Amino acid sequence: MKYVLVTGGVVSGLGKGVTASSIGVLLKACGLRVTSIKIDPYLNTDAGTMSPFEHGEVFVLDDGGEVDLDLGNYERFLDIKLTRDNNITTGKIYQAVINKERKGDYLGKTVQVVPHITDEIQDWIERVAMNPVDGTDKPADVCVIELGGTIGDIESMPFIEALGQFSYRVGAGNFCLVHVSLVPVLTVVGEQKTKPTQHSVRGLRGLGLMPDILACRSTQPLEENVKLKLSQFCQVPVSNIVNLHDVTNIWHIPLLLRDQRAHEAILKVLGLCVGKVPQEPKLSEWTERASRFDKLKSPVRIAMVGKYTGISDSYLSILKALLHASVALDRKLVVDWVPSCDLEDSAAKETPDAYEKAWGLLKGANGVLVPGGFGDRGVQGKILAAKHARENNVPYLGICLGMQIAVIEYARSVMKLRDANSTEFDPAAKTPCVIFMPEGSKTHMGATMRLGSRRTFFQVNNCKSAKLYANANYVDERHRHRYEVNPDMVSEFEKAGLSFVGRDESGRRMEIIELPTHKFFVGTQFHPEFNSRPGKPSPLFLGLIAASSGQLEHLLQRTSGAVSSPTRCIAGPGAPKTKLRMNGLVSTYFANGSSIHI
């Protein structure tokens, strides 16, 4: 097994995750199997209880792991499926060591950071790196490890020590360190400054790690004299200094690395000379994607109505899924962020300007998306957004809470159940149309939700959702929720015209809702964004973008005809599997970091 470690210096937010993912893409394009590990030095055992404002979105894996959003980058870039163990935290490591101490594994020993914590980190890396992640039973050839935070952070010191030992443990030719650092330009001076990178490398060397490759972040391409200076002061060959300057979209990053022959530098350090690699990196598909995205002109406006709109990373996977779908349908995505609180009646009095702006964006959008969330803040604004979309035949996609919101709005407005609510917002609701799941926990927050990949069976074979999934009998999608539609009220809703077209294997858990008479009004209890990939955009996001750009009828004709033989919708664990094929759809996916106009 070969290992590539990616560290960061000077400041956070340099794009270590995208760099690590791009390195993985480049190595995979060379014919190597690649896996990834993210190290987060915080004490939480996972990202499940963190606020999106502080840490961005919580990415959910097939096995139910609530992990750092960078694992979403890895899965999307490399088209692999990781596990919860691919995200290492300080909390997990210390918990594992303490559990061993309680069992007597260290009997008679004083348990210390060195060697017990550092050994546990190394053992964890070696064990997880061998797990197959590409759908086969074969382990990877290379494991790309990203160390979160910045060199010098006190909380990452045990990991730095462990990785220094690890480089010695695996031996020369099996370990490559890529250090991502900043080369800023001071506006007054107007020249690229190398001193921050020099200090960062000096700190790294002082901790026992020597960078093999420098990945320098800058706004403009590095000048040649700057590379020479970095080489001299950081003791890294000029050929091993690559520049990751600002680009129009992140799909250019693997191409930048390829054009600077970064793969040759990495393979040389790893003892894999180019001649032994099955092929030169083939990235023609990536080149086409990057070029195609830059040429998109016809806009499609999607109003994102949520409570975490102040930071785009809170909805990172949703943005990626929207991009997958919009580029696949040749549309330039414009996301209008609409804080749900600003849509509420109270905002009209307290912040009238924000109120007018929010409603202006909502009414001017081609489609509306209400994502998941927790807590009652801004709920009334989300209900108003769902009502606007339903009454005005505006395409709507509600995810998790967004589906529950649509159910509550329908109960209040159409069925005249004025007291309809979720017990999450009103535990004493007189008409509880959304309730707490019986197996959930109200005392422990971490990892107590319904998490991970679960199966949804279609109940109606001619509904839009089933057609978008190529007339499949069932789909496997990822979940993250602790409230659900009240099954005792389902018959009332269906009599009133709301169709529950997808349910779990028991038939009592509602997974997908639709309004048959609406252009596109869909809600899902699962999170389809987590399975969206560059080559395989999420079908429901394709549906939203298609409906918002006048292409839905054509898309449904193509997707519903993708199955070679007719299928029946069978609700139950014994239903046969139907292969999904999106005939004629060329999927591409990009992001340039913009939170407004992409």
XYZ file of C-alpha atoms in Angstrom:
598
model
C 0.000 0.000 0.000
C 1.203 3.482 -0.908
C 0.205 6.568 1.064
C -0.128 10.232 0.063
C -0.527 12.658 2.976
C -1.981 16.118 2.300
C -1.348 18.809 4.933
C -2.082 22.522 4.992
C -0.219 25.579 6.170
C -0.522 29.339 6.771
C -4.335 29.564 6.855
C -7.322 27.243 6.783
C -9.699 27.075 3.846
C -7.001 26.687 1.192
C -8.763 23.779 -0.454
C -6.934 20.753 0.967
C -10.022 18.621 0.376
C -10.273 19.550 -3.294
C -6.495 19.110 -3.652
C -6.600 15.655 -2.050
C -9.577 14.679 -4.215
C -7.862 15.957 -7.361
C -4.706 14.011 -6.547
C -6.902 10.935 -6.194
C -8.511 11.620 -9.574
C -5.097 11.993 -11.203
C -3.780 8.743 -9.715
C -7.002 6.933 -10.619
C -6.637 8.211 -14.188
C -3.205 6.567 -14.191
C -4.896 3.212 -13.613
C -4.436 2.954 -9.839
C -7.107 2.076 -7.284
C -7.517 4.930 -4.814
C -9.106 5.297 -1.392
C -9.213 8.270 0.987
C -9.058 9.023 4.700
C -9.900 12.337 6.372
C -8.368 13.148 9.762
C -10.243 15.732 11.854
C -8.412 16.705 15.051
C -11.535 17.766 16.975
C -12.711 15.829 20.044
C -16.172 15.010 18.686
C -16.466 11.359 17.737
C -18.200 12.425 14.509
C -19.694 15.481 12.819
C -23.305 14.563 13.653
C -23.909 17.062 16.450
C -22.079 20.034 14.922
C -23.821 23.175 13.723
C -23.749 23.735 9.938
C -22.802 27.350 10.690
C -19.603 26.169 12.368
C -18.607 23.139 10.356
C -20.656 23.093 7.161
C -22.907 20.216 6.209
C -22.851 16.769 7.759
C -22.225 14.245 4.994
C -23.942 10.876 5.443
C -22.451 7.618 4.168
C -24.133 4.350 3.188
C -23.299 2.791 6.552
C -24.898 5.705 8.414
C -21.661 7.447 9.285
C -22.054 11.199 9.891
C -18.782 12.583 8.629
C -16.898 15.648 7.437
C -18.057 17.195 4.170
C -14.674 16.459 2.557
C -15.635 12.786 2.399
C -18.415 13.931 0.102
C -15.757 15.515 -2.123
C -13.843 12.232 -2.168
C -16.920 10.174 -3.056
C -17.986 12.563 -5.820
C -14.539 13.024 -7.369
C -13.492 9.379 -7.186
C -16.927 7.718 -7.502
C -16.291 5.497 -4.489
C -18.220 4.573 -1.352
C -16.471 5.184 1.943
C -17.311 4.102 5.490
C -17.493 5.897 8.817
C -13.998 4.600 9.605
C -12.592 6.650 6.714
C -13.148 9.707 8.921
C -10.749 9.666 11.880
C -11.300 12.087 14.763
C -9.467 12.646 18.022
C -12.623 11.526 19.810
C -12.685 8.196 17.981
C -9.010 7.514 18.670
C -9.164 8.355 22.370
C -12.400 6.405 22.758
C -10.799 3.339 21.160
C -7.742 3.578 23.418
C -9.807 4.075 26.576
C -12.018 1.100 25.661
C -8.896 -1.040 25.284
C -7.586 0.207 28.621
C -10.878 -0.683 30.328
C -10.723 -4.200 28.836
C -7.210 -4.668 30.187
C -5.362 -4.614 26.881
C -2.689 -2.353 28.403
C -2.684 -4.088 31.783
C 0.255 -2.905 33.875
C 1.130 -0.089 31.459
C 0.766 3.648 31.849
C -1.431 4.667 28.913
C 0.153 7.639 27.137
C -0.150 9.703 23.971
C 3.080 8.082 22.810
C 2.992 5.199 22.071
C -0.670 4.259 22.646
C -2.523 7.100 20.913
C 0.010 7.343 18.089
C -0.018 3.564 17.585
C -3.825 3.538 17.463
C -3.772 6.229 14.757
C -1.290 4.257 12.654
C -3.146 0.971 13.102
C -6.430 2.657 12.166
C -4.945 4.086 8.952
C -3.440 0.758 7.880
C -6.649 -1.143 8.629
C -9.032 1.258 6.850
C -6.751 1.751 3.838
C -7.204 -1.935 2.969
C -11.019 -1.751 2.780
C -12.342 -1.973 -0.817
C -14.291 1.173 -1.777
C -14.925 0.871 -5.524
C -17.545 -1.873 -5.531
C -15.054 -4.707 -5.970
C -13.363 -6.916 -3.389
C -9.921 -5.542 -4.227
C -8.061 -3.127 -1.917
C -6.725 0.181 -3.165
C -3.189 0.742 -4.434
C -2.920 4.243 -2.950
C -4.531 5.824 0.094
C -4.807 9.635 0.074
C -4.885 10.983 3.639
C -5.950 14.545 4.406
C -4.976 16.037 7.758
C -7.534 18.671 8.725
C -6.595 22.003 10.213
C -3.318 23.854 9.808
C 0.223 22.846 10.737
C 0.931 24.234 14.189
C -2.552 23.644 15.601
C -2.169 22.209 19.096
C -4.978 19.663 18.655
C -3.304 18.043 15.643
C 0.028 17.385 17.376
C -0.660 13.697 18.208
C -1.555 13.093 14.546
C 1.590 14.871 13.328
C 3.697 12.688 15.619
C 1.842 9.550 14.526
C 2.209 10.383 10.827
C 5.928 11.053 11.300
C 6.274 7.612 12.842
C 4.024 6.192 10.131
C 6.278 7.448 7.323
C 9.148 5.546 8.966
C 6.907 2.529 9.633
C 5.855 2.050 5.983
C 9.321 2.872 4.676
C 10.831 4.970 1.936
C 9.024 4.747 -1.369
C 5.642 4.165 0.265
C 4.904 7.618 1.670
C 4.542 10.985 -0.084
C 3.795 14.257 1.715
C 2.035 17.026 -0.218
C 1.963 20.334 1.639
C -0.666 22.875 0.544
C 0.396 26.421 1.349
C -0.473 30.007 0.488
C 1.525 32.371 -1.703
C -0.244 35.714 -1.218
C 0.141 38.991 -3.069
C 0.231 42.147 -0.961
C -1.669 44.792 -2.893
C 0.724 47.545 -1.818
C 3.831 45.678 -2.998
C 2.228 43.779 -5.877
C 4.502 40.723 -5.764
C 4.018 37.116 -4.747
C 5.362 36.517 -1.247
C 7.056 33.230 -0.305
C 7.710 33.938 3.367
C 4.422 32.425 4.691
C 5.186 29.141 2.892
C 8.796 29.195 4.114
C 7.640 29.504 7.715
C 4.986 26.834 7.239
C 7.513 24.347 5.821
C 9.981 25.178 8.571
C 7.299 24.394 11.151
C 6.463 21.142 9.395
C 10.116 20.077 9.309
C 10.459 20.985 12.977
C 7.689 18.500 13.723
C 9.516 15.693 11.926
C 7.850 15.760 8.511
C 9.568 16.729 5.257
C 7.354 17.789 2.335
C 8.018 15.956 -0.911
C 5.747 18.196 -2.962
C 4.555 21.772 -2.460
C 1.093 22.690 -3.748
C 1.019 26.474 -3.740
C -2.307 28.274 -3.697
C -2.385 31.690 -5.328
C -4.707 33.984 -7.217
C -2.485 34.048 -10.315
C 0.009 31.523 -11.761
C 3.329 31.438 -9.876
C 6.202 33.332 -11.417
C 9.278 31.235 -12.213
C 11.546 33.159 -9.843
C 9.059 32.520 -7.031
C 9.297 28.768 -7.671
C 13.095 28.943 -7.603
C 13.030 30.818 -4.306
C 10.613 28.314 -2.762
C 12.783 25.455 -3.957
C 15.891 26.971 -2.403
C 14.404 27.858 0.973
C 12.072 24.856 1.357
C 14.489 22.277 -0.072
C 11.959 20.914 -2.553
C 12.899 20.378 -6.232
C 11.359 22.875 -8.637
C 9.754 19.958 -10.496
C 7.938 19.083 -7.249
C 6.396 22.529 -6.805
C 2.918 22.746 -8.342
C 0.703 25.789 -8.512
C -3.030 25.700 -7.812
C -4.126 29.161 -8.865
C -7.723 30.372 -9.029
C -9.777 28.807 -11.830
C -13.298 29.213 -13.187
C -14.456 25.899 -11.713
C -12.920 23.173 -9.588
C -12.933 20.670 -12.450
C -9.845 22.465 -13.723
C -7.820 21.424 -10.638
C -7.043 17.823 -11.748
C -6.144 19.273 -15.159
C -3.791 21.803 -13.565
C -2.067 18.993 -11.683
C -1.792 16.895 -14.831
C -0.416 19.766 -16.922
C 2.305 20.355 -14.310
C 3.118 16.622 -14.269
C 2.250 16.322 -10.594
C 1.447 12.640 -11.092
C 5.028 11.984 -12.221
C 6.406 13.665 -9.099
C 4.081 11.689 -6.813
C 4.712 8.384 -8.565
C 8.469 8.945 -8.408
C 8.339 9.538 -4.637
C 6.186 6.417 -4.268
C 8.575 4.300 -6.306
C 6.077 3.925 -9.147
C 7.913 5.270 -12.147
C 5.681 6.269 -15.037
C 6.728 3.297 -17.135
C 5.232 0.872 -14.609
C 1.873 2.625 -14.457
C -0.782 1.091 -16.744
C -1.388 4.379 -18.554
C -0.822 8.104 -18.728
C -3.646 9.967 -16.973
C -6.705 10.002 -19.218
C -8.786 13.033 -18.359
C -10.531 13.839 -21.630
C -13.911 13.575 -19.893
C -12.790 16.070 -17.269
C -11.506 18.441 -19.929
C -14.859 18.300 -21.702
C -16.717 18.967 -18.442
C -14.607 21.959 -17.508
C -14.947 23.451 -20.969
C -18.657 22.739 -21.202
C -19.423 24.361 -17.870
C -17.585 27.540 -18.821
C -19.713 27.862 -21.971
C -23.155 27.525 -20.347
C -25.353 30.572 -20.937
C -29.077 29.750 -20.498
C -29.831 30.336 -16.801
C -32.121 28.416 -14.477
C -32.903 30.086 -11.135
C -33.460 27.944 -8.060
C -34.570 29.519 -4.787
C -32.859 27.738 -1.883
C -35.095 28.372 1.137
C -33.313 27.449 4.367
C -32.065 28.592 7.743
C -28.315 28.175 7.113
C -28.111 30.347 3.991
C -25.301 32.447 5.460
C -22.725 29.778 4.563
C -22.926 27.794 1.327
C -21.005 24.844 2.827
C -24.107 24.137 4.928
C -25.765 22.851 1.756
C -22.662 21.738 -0.141
C -23.975 18.377 -1.418
C -27.241 19.980 -2.533
C -25.296 22.596 -4.500
C -23.232 19.859 -6.135
C -26.342 17.840 -7.006
C -27.977 20.930 -8.525
C -24.829 21.511 -10.568
C -24.716 17.899 -11.763
C -28.292 18.206 -12.989
C -28.091 21.706 -14.444
C -24.983 21.042 -16.514
C -26.402 17.705 -17.687
C -29.366 19.688 -19.020
C -27.224 22.511 -20.455
C -28.352 25.175 -18.017
C -26.304 27.711 -16.091
C -27.284 27.385 -12.457
C -28.199 30.489 -10.482
C -28.903 29.830 -6.801
C -30.883 32.515 -4.988
C -30.366 32.140 -1.251
C -33.591 32.886 0.599
C -33.393 32.940 4.428
C -36.659 31.319 5.496
C -37.026 33.709 8.450
C -37.208 36.638 6.020
C -40.360 35.196 4.414
C -42.357 35.255 7.644
C -44.954 37.874 8.534
C -42.907 39.079 11.490
C -40.069 40.011 9.127
C -42.413 42.376 7.235
C -42.546 44.548 10.358
C -39.064 44.020 11.802
C -36.925 43.893 8.626
C -39.102 45.080 5.727
C -36.203 45.363 3.256
C -35.126 41.759 3.889
C -38.775 40.676 3.636
C -39.261 42.315 0.245
C -35.954 40.950 -1.052
C -36.739 37.387 0.084
C -40.179 37.372 -1.532
C -38.778 38.968 -4.669
C -36.221 36.173 -5.008
C -38.805 33.477 -4.305
C -41.290 34.817 -6.832
C -38.590 35.316 -9.461
C -37.239 31.766 -9.228
C -37.893 29.040 -11.791
C -37.905 26.394 -9.061
C -37.948 26.108 -5.264
C -35.879 23.790 -3.074
C -36.425 23.425 0.682
C -33.587 21.369 2.209
C -33.342 19.511 5.495
C -32.776 21.103 8.875
C -33.517 20.921 12.573
C -35.367 23.165 15.023
C -38.327 25.486 14.638
C -36.539 28.669 13.547
C -37.688 29.741 10.096
C -40.218 26.897 9.776
C -43.133 29.209 9.007
C -41.113 30.761 6.167
C -40.482 27.310 4.680
C -44.206 26.542 4.899
C -44.963 29.765 3.022
C -42.390 28.824 0.352
C -44.025 25.406 -0.124
C -47.437 27.059 -0.326
C -46.215 29.540 -2.951
C -44.786 26.699 -5.070
C -47.926 24.562 -4.740
C -50.429 27.309 -5.505
C -48.482 28.826 -8.397
C -47.424 25.561 -10.087
C -43.745 26.335 -9.472
C -41.477 23.233 -9.468
C -40.733 22.198 -5.875
C -38.344 19.730 -4.290
C -38.504 19.236 -0.529
C -35.782 17.166 1.126
C -36.256 15.582 4.567
C -37.693 18.517 6.563
C -38.662 20.022 3.193
C -40.990 17.057 2.627
C -42.426 17.296 6.148
C -43.014 21.028 5.624
C -44.953 20.294 2.423
C -47.150 17.780 4.291
C -47.881 20.287 7.063
C -48.707 23.019 4.546
C -51.038 20.709 2.616
C -52.842 19.710 5.804
C -53.356 23.313 6.846
C -54.215 24.880 3.490
C -56.005 22.133 1.555
C -57.414 19.876 4.263
C -58.225 22.855 6.556
C -56.518 21.218 9.543
C -55.392 24.499 11.099
C -53.672 22.806 14.036
C -51.594 20.477 11.843
C -47.963 20.496 12.882
C -44.887 18.420 13.642
C -44.246 17.309 17.189
C -40.712 18.583 16.646
C -42.089 22.125 16.693
C -45.095 21.557 18.969
C -44.911 18.435 21.170
C -48.561 18.951 22.128
C -49.834 19.413 18.550
C -53.563 18.649 18.267
C -53.102 17.342 14.736
C -49.640 15.715 14.644
C -49.091 14.962 10.960
C -45.322 14.573 11.555
C -44.220 12.572 14.586
C -41.098 11.360 16.396
C -39.935 7.943 15.238
C -40.655 5.255 17.844
C -37.097 3.876 17.835
C -35.453 7.277 18.236
C -33.824 8.703 21.347
C -34.676 12.053 22.927
C -31.862 11.914 25.473
C -28.853 11.107 23.266
C -28.248 13.191 20.146
C -25.256 11.555 18.458
C -25.932 8.756 15.926
C -29.491 8.164 17.195
C -31.356 9.146 14.024
C -32.445 6.939 11.145
C -29.163 7.019 9.259
C -27.599 5.618 6.127
C -28.796 3.809 3.026
C -32.366 2.508 3.212
C -34.653 1.052 0.558
C -37.698 2.849 -0.836
C -40.318 0.937 -2.843
C -42.437 2.730 -5.413
C -46.188 2.332 -4.952
C -47.290 4.014 -8.203
C -45.711 3.001 -11.497
C -46.608 6.106 -13.502
C -45.576 8.788 -11.039
C -42.871 11.297 -11.959
C -40.409 9.991 -9.352
C -40.580 6.408 -10.616
C -40.135 7.590 -14.193
C -37.103 9.671 -13.202
C -35.619 6.539 -11.601
C -36.126 4.717 -14.925
C -39.217 2.814 -13.721
C -37.258 1.049 -10.996
C -39.134 -1.016 -8.453
C -37.106 0.467 -5.637
C -34.195 2.767 -4.916
C -31.560 2.869 -2.198
C -30.948 6.366 -0.823
C -29.348 7.803 2.309
C -31.333 9.063 5.308
C -30.787 11.370 8.267
C -33.913 12.117 10.298
C -35.702 11.418 13.575
C -39.209 12.600 12.608
C -41.533 11.102 9.993
C -44.983 11.513 8.500
C -47.664 10.139 10.835
C -48.710 6.835 9.163
C -52.146 7.011 10.805
C -52.983 10.106 8.752
C -51.783 8.846 5.360
C -55.208 7.699 4.167
C -56.656 11.152 4.933
C -53.915 12.839 2.923
C -54.366 10.518 -0.037
C -58.137 11.095 -0.070
C -57.350 14.815 -0.209
C -55.089 14.357 -3.270
C -51.564 14.055 -1.826
C -49.917 10.897 -3.146
C -47.350 8.915 -1.137
C -45.637 7.234 -4.086
C -42.691 5.799 -2.150
C -42.627 3.851 1.113
C -40.202 1.671 3.032
C -40.414 -2.137 3.139
C -42.958 -2.055 5.983
C -45.281 0.234 4.045
C -45.735 2.467 7.102
C -42.824 4.850 6.541
C -43.506 7.506 3.935
C -40.493 8.177 1.710
C -41.724 10.149 -1.336
C -44.712 12.448 -1.825
C -46.073 13.916 -5.057
C -48.922 16.112 -6.200
C -50.103 14.381 -9.402
C -51.793 17.517 -10.774
C -48.749 19.749 -10.243
C -45.987 20.400 -12.794
C -43.383 19.034 -10.353
C -44.089 18.901 -6.619
C -41.965 16.214 -4.955
C -40.812 15.640 -1.392
C -38.424 12.964 -0.141
C -37.691 11.788 3.377
C -34.253 10.661 2.189
C -31.388 12.857 0.976
C -30.857 12.171 -2.758
C -28.015 14.704 -2.925
C -25.592 12.363 -1.134
C -25.622 9.862 -4.007
C -25.331 12.374 -6.840
C -22.159 11.929 -8.889
C -20.524 13.714 -11.848
C -21.418 10.861 -14.192
C -24.693 10.011 -12.440
C -26.739 13.053 -11.417
C -29.502 12.458 -8.903
C -32.733 11.684 -10.819
C -34.850 13.914 -8.575
C -32.501 16.877 -9.004
C -32.630 16.266 -12.744
C -36.406 16.404 -12.442
C -36.329 19.713 -10.565
C -33.971 21.372 -13.054
C -35.855 19.926 -16.038
C -39.206 21.153 -14.700
C -37.681 24.553 -13.937
C -36.308 24.898 -17.476
C -39.174 23.462 -19.511
C -37.528 20.105 -20.237
C -39.406 17.771 -17.892
C -41.676 16.093 -20.444
C -38.744 15.269 -22.714
C -36.666 14.052 -19.754
C -39.439 11.760 -18.510
C -39.800 10.251 -21.961
C -36.099 9.466 -22.026
C -35.781 8.144 -18.483
C -39.025 6.167 -18.344
C -38.014 4.451 -21.570
C -34.582 3.559 -20.223
C -35.669 0.132 -18.938
C -35.681 -2.514 -21.649
C -38.814 -4.281 -20.346
C -41.886 -3.115 -18.415
C -41.657 -3.316 -14.643
C -44.206 -3.641 -11.884
C -44.012 -1.657 -8.669
C -43.687 -4.213 -5.895
C -43.555 -3.010 -2.297
C -41.580 -5.505 -0.303
C -38.132 -6.901 0.381
C -38.517 -9.557 -2.315
C -38.909 -7.098 -5.169
C -36.586 -7.785 -8.113
C -33.862 -5.296 -8.851
C -34.122 -3.114 -11.954
C -31.010 -1.734 -13.563
C -31.051 2.047 -13.974
C -29.856 3.621 -17.187
C -30.177 7.303 -17.982
C -30.265 6.995 -21.773
C -28.961 9.998 -23.660
C -27.966 11.971 -20.575
C -24.406 13.238 -20.485
C -23.766 14.100 -16.869
C -21.279 16.715 -15.811
C -20.695 18.571 -12.597
C -18.793 21.654 -11.527
C -18.509 24.216 -8.760
C -16.507 27.389 -8.552
C -17.122 28.246 -4.935
C -19.713 30.933 -5.664
C -22.700 30.876 -3.361
C -24.910 32.975 -5.607
C -24.228 32.691 -9.316
C -22.601 29.498 -10.535
